[in-house]
Amino acid sequence: MFGIHDLALFVVSGLLLNMMPGPDTLLIMARSATQGWRAGCAAALGIGAGTMVHVTAAAVGLSALLSTSAMAFNAVKWVGAAYIAYVGIGMLRAKLKPEAEAGVRPAGSDPSLAATSYRRIFAQGFLSNVLNPKVALFFLAFVPQFISADSSSKALAFLILGCIFNFNSMLWCNGLAVFAAFASARLKVKPLVALWLNRITGGLFLALGARLALSEQH
């Protein structure tokens, strides 16, 4: 249908690719471990929204500009690297709530770290994904392999496959958010450990931002 072939292989390959660690995985796990599964899911939904921007742009040909124009690629790359570094710095600067510093266990499910709003977490997931030109190039390289050359509607086929990929991605990412929050609760992660987990993730984000800044167009 629509020139799509080897759909089962596409689904399996997409799931395996989603399981590979990267900035998205780090953000989801850090937010879930320090603020609970809702925060992790907020990050996951932001990432999914960013993915749909890439899918739509690739389907209408906008992402092709990134693969042919060094100027466009570098512009998006530097903005993306700067934002990822900004998120990393924010995590490095995270502080404990006063009651946690005093050794008082927070009541209910309140986190020991100063909480970040779900809206801001969603925006972090969205921007860290949508400002990464490597994601756009990935879709341009991966998805067309499952669309026949004689397809009568390549753009529609691309959109369908992109939506399938993103749906599977959301299953994995939201499952990861719930698992990370559950594991954190079961292990009874102490406030200071959660703080350093946040800071370590921030350091990794800085490294990923530098890696993106130094990446070349392929």
PDB file of C-alpha atoms in Angstrom:
ATOM      1  CA  MET A   1       0.000   0.000   0.000  1.00  0.00           C
ATOM      2  CA  PHE A   2       1.312   3.449  -1.039  1.00  0.00           C
ATOM      3  CA  GLY A   3       4.484   1.711  -2.190  1.00  0.00           C
ATOM      4  CA  ILE A   4       5.517   0.718   1.347  1.00  0.00           C
ATOM      5  CA  HIS A   5       7.386  -2.593   1.600  1.00  0.00           C
ATOM      6  CA  ASP A   6       9.017  -4.659   4.368  1.00  0.00           C
ATOM      7  CA  LEU A   7       6.846  -2.985   7.010  1.00  0.00           C
ATOM      8  CA  ALA A   8       7.647  -5.593   9.678  1.00  0.00           C
ATOM      9  CA  LEU A   9      11.377  -5.011   9.167  1.00  0.00           C
ATOM     10  CA  PHE A  10      10.783  -1.263   9.398  1.00  0.00           C
ATOM     11  CA  VAL A  11       8.933  -1.630  12.713  1.00  0.00           C
ATOM     12  CA  VAL A  12      11.588  -3.906  14.249  1.00  0.00           C
ATOM     13  CA  SER A  13      14.449  -1.723  13.008  1.00  0.00           C
ATOM     14  CA  GLY A  14      12.734   1.394  14.328  1.00  0.00           C
ATOM     15  CA  LEU A  15      12.241  -0.124  17.765  1.00  0.00           C
ATOM     16  CA  LEU A  16      15.891  -1.169  17.958  1.00  0.00           C
ATOM     17  CA  LEU A  17      17.026   2.281  16.869  1.00  0.00           C
ATOM     18  CA  ASN A  18      14.816   3.899  19.514  1.00  0.00           C
ATOM     19  CA  MET A  19      16.431   1.736  22.181  1.00  0.00           C
ATOM     20  CA  MET A  20      19.889   3.110  21.409  1.00  0.00           C
ATOM     21  CA  PRO A  21      20.982   5.586  24.123  1.00  0.00           C
ATOM     22  CA  GLY A  22      21.158   9.253  23.206  1.00  0.00           C
ATOM     23  CA  PRO A  23      20.088  12.734  24.379  1.00  0.00           C
ATOM     24  CA  ASP A  24      16.397  11.770  24.324  1.00  0.00           C
ATOM     25  CA  THR A  25      16.941   8.715  26.522  1.00  0.00           C
ATOM     26  CA  LEU A  26      19.090  10.672  28.966  1.00  0.00           C
ATOM     27  CA  LEU A  27      16.539  13.450  29.300  1.00  0.00           C
ATOM     28  CA  ILE A  28      13.637  11.064  29.899  1.00  0.00           C
ATOM     29  CA  MET A  29      15.487   8.982  32.466  1.00  0.00           C
ATOM     30  CA  ALA A  30      16.838  12.008  34.344  1.00  0.00           C
ATOM     31  CA  ARG A  31      13.421  13.672  34.546  1.00  0.00           C
ATOM     32  CA  SER A  32      11.685  10.447  35.617  1.00  0.00           C
ATOM     33  CA  ALA A  33      14.304   9.586  38.237  1.00  0.00           C
ATOM     34  CA  THR A  34      14.227  13.045  39.819  1.00  0.00           C
ATOM     35  CA  GLN A  35      10.615  14.185  39.322  1.00  0.00           C
ATOM     36  CA  GLY A  36       8.569  11.056  38.663  1.00  0.00           C
ATOM     37  CA  TRP A  37       7.011   9.353  35.658  1.00  0.00           C
ATOM     38  CA  ARG A  38       4.838  12.324  34.694  1.00  0.00           C
ATOM     39  CA  ALA A  39       7.923  14.455  34.143  1.00  0.00           C
ATOM     40  CA  GLY A  40       9.528  11.688  32.101  1.00  0.00           C
ATOM     41  CA  CYS A  41       6.392  11.331  29.993  1.00  0.00           C
ATOM     42  CA  ALA A  42       6.287  15.108  29.469  1.00  0.00           C
ATOM     43  CA  ALA A  43       9.825  14.912  28.066  1.00  0.00           C
ATOM     44  CA  ALA A  44       8.843  11.918  25.907  1.00  0.00           C
ATOM     45  CA  LEU A  45       5.816  13.743  24.465  1.00  0.00           C
ATOM     46  CA  GLY A  46       7.996  16.750  23.663  1.00  0.00           C
ATOM     47  CA  ILE A  47      10.444  14.473  21.869  1.00  0.00           C
ATOM     48  CA  GLY A  48       7.556  12.897  19.937  1.00  0.00           C
ATOM     49  CA  ALA A  49       6.310  16.325  18.871  1.00  0.00           C
ATOM     50  CA  GLY A  50       9.804  17.206  17.681  1.00  0.00           C
ATOM     51  CA  THR A  51      10.014  13.957  15.741  1.00  0.00           C
ATOM     52  CA  MET A  52       6.763  14.771  13.930  1.00  0.00           C
ATOM     53  CA  VAL A  53       8.259  18.093  12.845  1.00  0.00           C
ATOM     54  CA  HIS A  54      11.176  16.201  11.288  1.00  0.00           C
ATOM     55  CA  VAL A  55       8.875  13.655   9.666  1.00  0.00           C
ATOM     56  CA  THR A  56       6.630  16.334   8.160  1.00  0.00           C
ATOM     57  CA  ALA A  57       9.580  18.427   7.005  1.00  0.00           C
ATOM     58  CA  ALA A  58      11.212  15.413   5.367  1.00  0.00           C
ATOM     59  CA  ALA A  59       7.947  14.418   3.675  1.00  0.00           C
ATOM     60  CA  VAL A  60       7.540  17.845   2.057  1.00  0.00           C
ATOM     61  CA  GLY A  61      11.232  18.091   1.164  1.00  0.00           C
ATOM     62  CA  LEU A  62      12.398  20.715   3.662  1.00  0.00           C
ATOM     63  CA  SER A  63      14.857  18.364   5.353  1.00  0.00           C
ATOM     64  CA  ALA A  64      16.514  17.784   1.991  1.00  0.00           C
ATOM     65  CA  LEU A  65      17.792  21.342   2.344  1.00  0.00           C
ATOM     66  CA  LEU A  66      19.852  20.276   5.365  1.00  0.00           C
ATOM     67  CA  SER A  67      21.482  17.508   3.368  1.00  0.00           C
ATOM     68  CA  THR A  68      22.435  19.795   0.469  1.00  0.00           C
ATOM     69  CA  SER A  69      23.085  23.176   2.088  1.00  0.00           C
ATOM     70  CA  ALA A  70      26.090  23.427   4.387  1.00  0.00           C
ATOM     71  CA  MET A  71      24.916  26.839   5.589  1.00  0.00           C
ATOM     72  CA  ALA A  72      21.469  25.582   6.613  1.00  0.00           C
ATOM     73  CA  PHE A  73      22.942  22.504   8.263  1.00  0.00           C
ATOM     74  CA  ASN A  74      25.485  24.510  10.245  1.00  0.00           C
ATOM     75  CA  ALA A  75      22.891  27.083  11.327  1.00  0.00           C
ATOM     76  CA  VAL A  76      20.576  24.415  12.762  1.00  0.00           C
ATOM     77  CA  LYS A  77      23.540  22.488  14.172  1.00  0.00           C
ATOM     78  CA  TRP A  78      24.906  25.426  16.162  1.00  0.00           C
ATOM     79  CA  VAL A  79      21.504  26.437  17.490  1.00  0.00           C
ATOM     80  CA  GLY A  80      20.823  22.828  18.487  1.00  0.00           C
ATOM     81  CA  ALA A  81      24.222  22.386  20.118  1.00  0.00           C
ATOM     82  CA  ALA A  82      23.769  25.633  22.046  1.00  0.00           C
ATOM     83  CA  TYR A  83      20.342  24.581  23.314  1.00  0.00           C
ATOM     84  CA  ILE A  84      21.507  21.095  24.368  1.00  0.00           C
ATOM     85  CA  ALA A  85      24.398  22.741  26.216  1.00  0.00           C
ATOM     86  CA  TYR A  86      21.916  25.166  27.821  1.00  0.00           C
ATOM     87  CA  VAL A  87      19.813  22.267  29.102  1.00  0.00           C
ATOM     88  CA  GLY A  88      22.984  20.588  30.394  1.00  0.00           C
ATOM     89  CA  ILE A  89      24.042  23.720  32.282  1.00  0.00           C
ATOM     90  CA  GLY A  90      20.577  23.936  33.826  1.00  0.00           C
ATOM     91  CA  MET A  91      20.919  20.365  35.100  1.00  0.00           C
ATOM     92  CA  LEU A  92      24.402  21.053  36.442  1.00  0.00           C
ATOM     93  CA  ARG A  93      23.033  24.011  38.409  1.00  0.00           C
ATOM     94  CA  ALA A  94      20.185  21.983  39.970  1.00  0.00           C
ATOM     95  CA  LYS A  95      19.858  22.360  43.727  1.00  0.00           C
ATOM     96  CA  LEU A  96      18.131  20.477  46.510  1.00  0.00           C
ATOM     97  CA  LYS A  97      15.054  21.883  48.178  1.00  0.00           C
ATOM     98  CA  PRO A  98      15.807  23.399  51.607  1.00  0.00           C
ATOM     99  CA  GLU A  99      13.996  20.587  53.452  1.00  0.00           C
ATOM    100  CA  ALA A 100      16.054  17.968  51.587  1.00  0.00           C
ATOM    101  CA  GLU A 101      19.288  19.774  52.455  1.00  0.00           C
ATOM    102  CA  ALA A 102      18.213  19.632  56.102  1.00  0.00           C
ATOM    103  CA  GLY A 103      17.651  15.898  55.833  1.00  0.00           C
ATOM    104  CA  VAL A 104      13.861  16.089  55.961  1.00  0.00           C
ATOM    105  CA  ARG A 105      12.098  13.579  53.710  1.00  0.00           C
ATOM    106  CA  PRO A 106       9.560  15.380  51.474  1.00  0.00           C
ATOM    107  CA  ALA A 107       5.939  14.484  52.138  1.00  0.00           C
ATOM    108  CA  GLY A 108       3.962  12.550  49.549  1.00  0.00           C
ATOM    109  CA  SER A 109       5.483  12.438  46.089  1.00  0.00           C
ATOM    110  CA  ASP A 110       7.106  15.868  46.140  1.00  0.00           C
ATOM    111  CA  PRO A 111      10.620  15.648  44.674  1.00  0.00           C
ATOM    112  CA  SER A 112      13.638  16.668  46.703  1.00  0.00           C
ATOM    113  CA  LEU A 113      15.060  18.616  43.784  1.00  0.00           C
ATOM    114  CA  ALA A 114      13.584  21.957  42.818  1.00  0.00           C
ATOM    115  CA  ALA A 115      10.912  20.918  40.333  1.00  0.00           C
ATOM    116  CA  THR A 116      10.810  21.959  36.695  1.00  0.00           C
ATOM    117  CA  SER A 117       7.337  22.535  35.254  1.00  0.00           C
ATOM    118  CA  TYR A 118       5.945  19.898  32.895  1.00  0.00           C
ATOM    119  CA  ARG A 119       5.513  22.560  30.233  1.00  0.00           C
ATOM    120  CA  ARG A 120       9.201  23.431  30.408  1.00  0.00           C
ATOM    121  CA  ILE A 121      10.193  19.756  30.368  1.00  0.00           C
ATOM    122  CA  PHE A 122       7.996  19.233  27.280  1.00  0.00           C
ATOM    123  CA  ALA A 123       9.715  22.204  25.624  1.00  0.00           C
ATOM    124  CA  GLN A 124      13.134  20.779  26.496  1.00  0.00           C
ATOM    125  CA  GLY A 125      12.259  17.476  24.853  1.00  0.00           C
ATOM    126  CA  PHE A 126      10.787  19.199  21.811  1.00  0.00           C
ATOM    127  CA  LEU A 127      13.635  21.648  21.230  1.00  0.00           C
ATOM    128  CA  SER A 128      16.479  19.200  21.926  1.00  0.00           C
ATOM    129  CA  ASN A 129      14.978  16.932  19.247  1.00  0.00           C
ATOM    130  CA  VAL A 130      13.797  19.418  16.639  1.00  0.00           C
ATOM    131  CA  LEU A 131      17.054  21.424  16.722  1.00  0.00           C
ATOM    132  CA  ASN A 132      19.185  18.362  16.013  1.00  0.00           C
ATOM    133  CA  PRO A 133      19.843  18.248  12.241  1.00  0.00           C
ATOM    134  CA  LYS A 134      21.157  14.690  12.581  1.00  0.00           C
ATOM    135  CA  VAL A 135      17.591  13.547  13.280  1.00  0.00           C
ATOM    136  CA  ALA A 136      16.387  15.133  10.041  1.00  0.00           C
ATOM    137  CA  LEU A 137      19.178  13.461   8.080  1.00  0.00           C
ATOM    138  CA  PHE A 138      18.382  10.142   9.765  1.00  0.00           C
ATOM    139  CA  PHE A 139      14.811  10.195   8.479  1.00  0.00           C
ATOM    140  CA  LEU A 140      15.986  11.127   4.990  1.00  0.00           C
ATOM    141  CA  ALA A 141      18.402   8.182   4.987  1.00  0.00           C
ATOM    142  CA  PHE A 142      16.316   5.540   6.794  1.00  0.00           C
ATOM    143  CA  VAL A 143      12.671   5.880   5.762  1.00  0.00           C
ATOM    144  CA  PRO A 144      13.058   5.953   1.929  1.00  0.00           C
ATOM    145  CA  GLN A 145      14.589   2.457   2.067  1.00  0.00           C
ATOM    146  CA  PHE A 146      11.073   1.140   2.746  1.00  0.00           C
ATOM    147  CA  ILE A 147       9.320   3.071  -0.039  1.00  0.00           C
ATOM    148  CA  SER A 148       9.242   1.689  -3.572  1.00  0.00           C
ATOM    149  CA  ALA A 149      10.839   3.814  -6.270  1.00  0.00           C
ATOM    150  CA  ASP A 150       7.636   3.618  -8.323  1.00  0.00           C
ATOM    151  CA  SER A 151       5.345   4.649  -5.448  1.00  0.00           C
ATOM    152  CA  SER A 152       2.587   6.972  -6.658  1.00  0.00           C
ATOM    153  CA  SER A 153       2.656   8.990  -3.435  1.00  0.00           C
ATOM    154  CA  LYS A 154       6.082   8.984  -1.839  1.00  0.00           C
ATOM    155  CA  ALA A 155       5.275  11.905   0.489  1.00  0.00           C
ATOM    156  CA  LEU A 156       2.207  10.127   1.889  1.00  0.00           C
ATOM    157  CA  ALA A 157       4.156   6.889   2.287  1.00  0.00           C
ATOM    158  CA  PHE A 158       6.877   8.835   4.119  1.00  0.00           C
ATOM    159  CA  LEU A 159       4.316  10.379   6.472  1.00  0.00           C
ATOM    160  CA  ILE A 160       2.728   7.001   7.225  1.00  0.00           C
ATOM    161  CA  LEU A 161       6.067   5.389   7.990  1.00  0.00           C
ATOM    162  CA  GLY A 162       7.127   8.403  10.040  1.00  0.00           C
ATOM    163  CA  CYS A 163       3.955   8.207  12.125  1.00  0.00           C
ATOM    164  CA  ILE A 164       4.483   4.473  12.678  1.00  0.00           C
ATOM    165  CA  PHE A 165       8.078   5.123  13.748  1.00  0.00           C
ATOM    166  CA  ASN A 166       6.998   7.876  16.121  1.00  0.00           C
ATOM    167  CA  PHE A 167       4.176   5.777  17.588  1.00  0.00           C
ATOM    168  CA  ASN A 168       6.634   2.984  18.394  1.00  0.00           C
ATOM    169  CA  SER A 169       9.052   5.578  19.738  1.00  0.00           C
ATOM    170  CA  MET A 170       6.391   6.924  22.093  1.00  0.00           C
ATOM    171  CA  LEU A 171       5.640   3.421  23.368  1.00  0.00           C
ATOM    172  CA  TRP A 172       9.319   2.930  24.160  1.00  0.00           C
ATOM    173  CA  CYS A 173       9.948   6.419  25.573  1.00  0.00           C
ATOM    174  CA  ASN A 174       6.898   6.482  27.827  1.00  0.00           C
ATOM    175  CA  GLY A 175       7.632   2.934  28.970  1.00  0.00           C
ATOM    176  CA  LEU A 176      11.178   4.044  29.755  1.00  0.00           C
ATOM    177  CA  ALA A 177       9.825   7.002  31.745  1.00  0.00           C
ATOM    178  CA  VAL A 178       7.597   4.772  33.871  1.00  0.00           C
ATOM    179  CA  PHE A 179      10.374   2.202  34.373  1.00  0.00           C
ATOM    180  CA  ALA A 180      12.951   4.837  35.391  1.00  0.00           C
ATOM    181  CA  ALA A 181      10.533   6.372  37.896  1.00  0.00           C
ATOM    182  CA  PHE A 182       9.597   2.942  39.289  1.00  0.00           C
ATOM    183  CA  ALA A 183      13.255   1.909  39.595  1.00  0.00           C
ATOM    184  CA  SER A 184      14.106   5.183  41.329  1.00  0.00           C
ATOM    185  CA  ALA A 185      11.267   4.706  43.817  1.00  0.00           C
ATOM    186  CA  ARG A 186      12.131   1.057  44.471  1.00  0.00           C
ATOM    187  CA  LEU A 187      15.789   1.856  45.036  1.00  0.00           C
ATOM    188  CA  LYS A 188      14.757   4.775  47.278  1.00  0.00           C
ATOM    189  CA  VAL A 189      17.258   7.096  45.682  1.00  0.00           C
ATOM    190  CA  LYS A 190      18.423   9.620  48.259  1.00  0.00           C
ATOM    191  CA  PRO A 191      18.090  13.341  47.468  1.00  0.00           C
ATOM    192  CA  LEU A 192      21.849  13.834  47.172  1.00  0.00           C
ATOM    193  CA  VAL A 193      22.156  10.869  44.792  1.00  0.00           C
ATOM    194  CA  ALA A 194      19.297  12.259  42.685  1.00  0.00           C
ATOM    195  CA  LEU A 195      21.053  15.621  42.616  1.00  0.00           C
ATOM    196  CA  TRP A 196      24.276  14.106  41.330  1.00  0.00           C
ATOM    197  CA  LEU A 197      22.395  11.981  38.819  1.00  0.00           C
ATOM    198  CA  ASN A 198      20.903  15.195  37.488  1.00  0.00           C
ATOM    199  CA  ARG A 199      24.339  16.821  37.361  1.00  0.00           C
ATOM    200  CA  ILE A 200      25.969  13.845  35.653  1.00  0.00           C
ATOM    201  CA  THR A 201      23.211  13.917  33.033  1.00  0.00           C
ATOM    202  CA  GLY A 202      23.859  17.638  32.629  1.00  0.00           C
ATOM    203  CA  GLY A 203      27.536  16.911  31.998  1.00  0.00           C
ATOM    204  CA  LEU A 204      26.603  14.313  29.400  1.00  0.00           C
ATOM    205  CA  PHE A 205      24.335  16.861  27.715  1.00  0.00           C
ATOM    206  CA  LEU A 206      27.254  19.283  27.524  1.00  0.00           C
ATOM    207  CA  ALA A 207      29.353  16.554  25.920  1.00  0.00           C
ATOM    208  CA  LEU A 208      26.569  15.742  23.458  1.00  0.00           C
ATOM    209  CA  GLY A 209      26.185  19.424  22.616  1.00  0.00           C
ATOM    210  CA  ALA A 210      29.915  19.657  21.900  1.00  0.00           C
ATOM    211  CA  ARG A 211      29.732  16.495  19.790  1.00  0.00           C
ATOM    212  CA  LEU A 212      26.876  17.943  17.757  1.00  0.00           C
ATOM    213  CA  ALA A 213      28.740  21.233  17.301  1.00  0.00           C
ATOM    214  CA  LEU A 214      31.775  19.351  15.960  1.00  0.00           C
ATOM    215  CA  SER A 215      29.746  17.023  13.714  1.00  0.00           C
ATOM    216  CA  GLU A 216      30.090  17.245   9.957  1.00  0.00           C
ATOM    217  CA  GLN A 217      27.406  17.193   7.281  1.00  0.00           C
ATOM    218  CA  HIS A 218      27.217  13.806   5.487  1.00  0.00           C
TER     219      HIS A 218
END
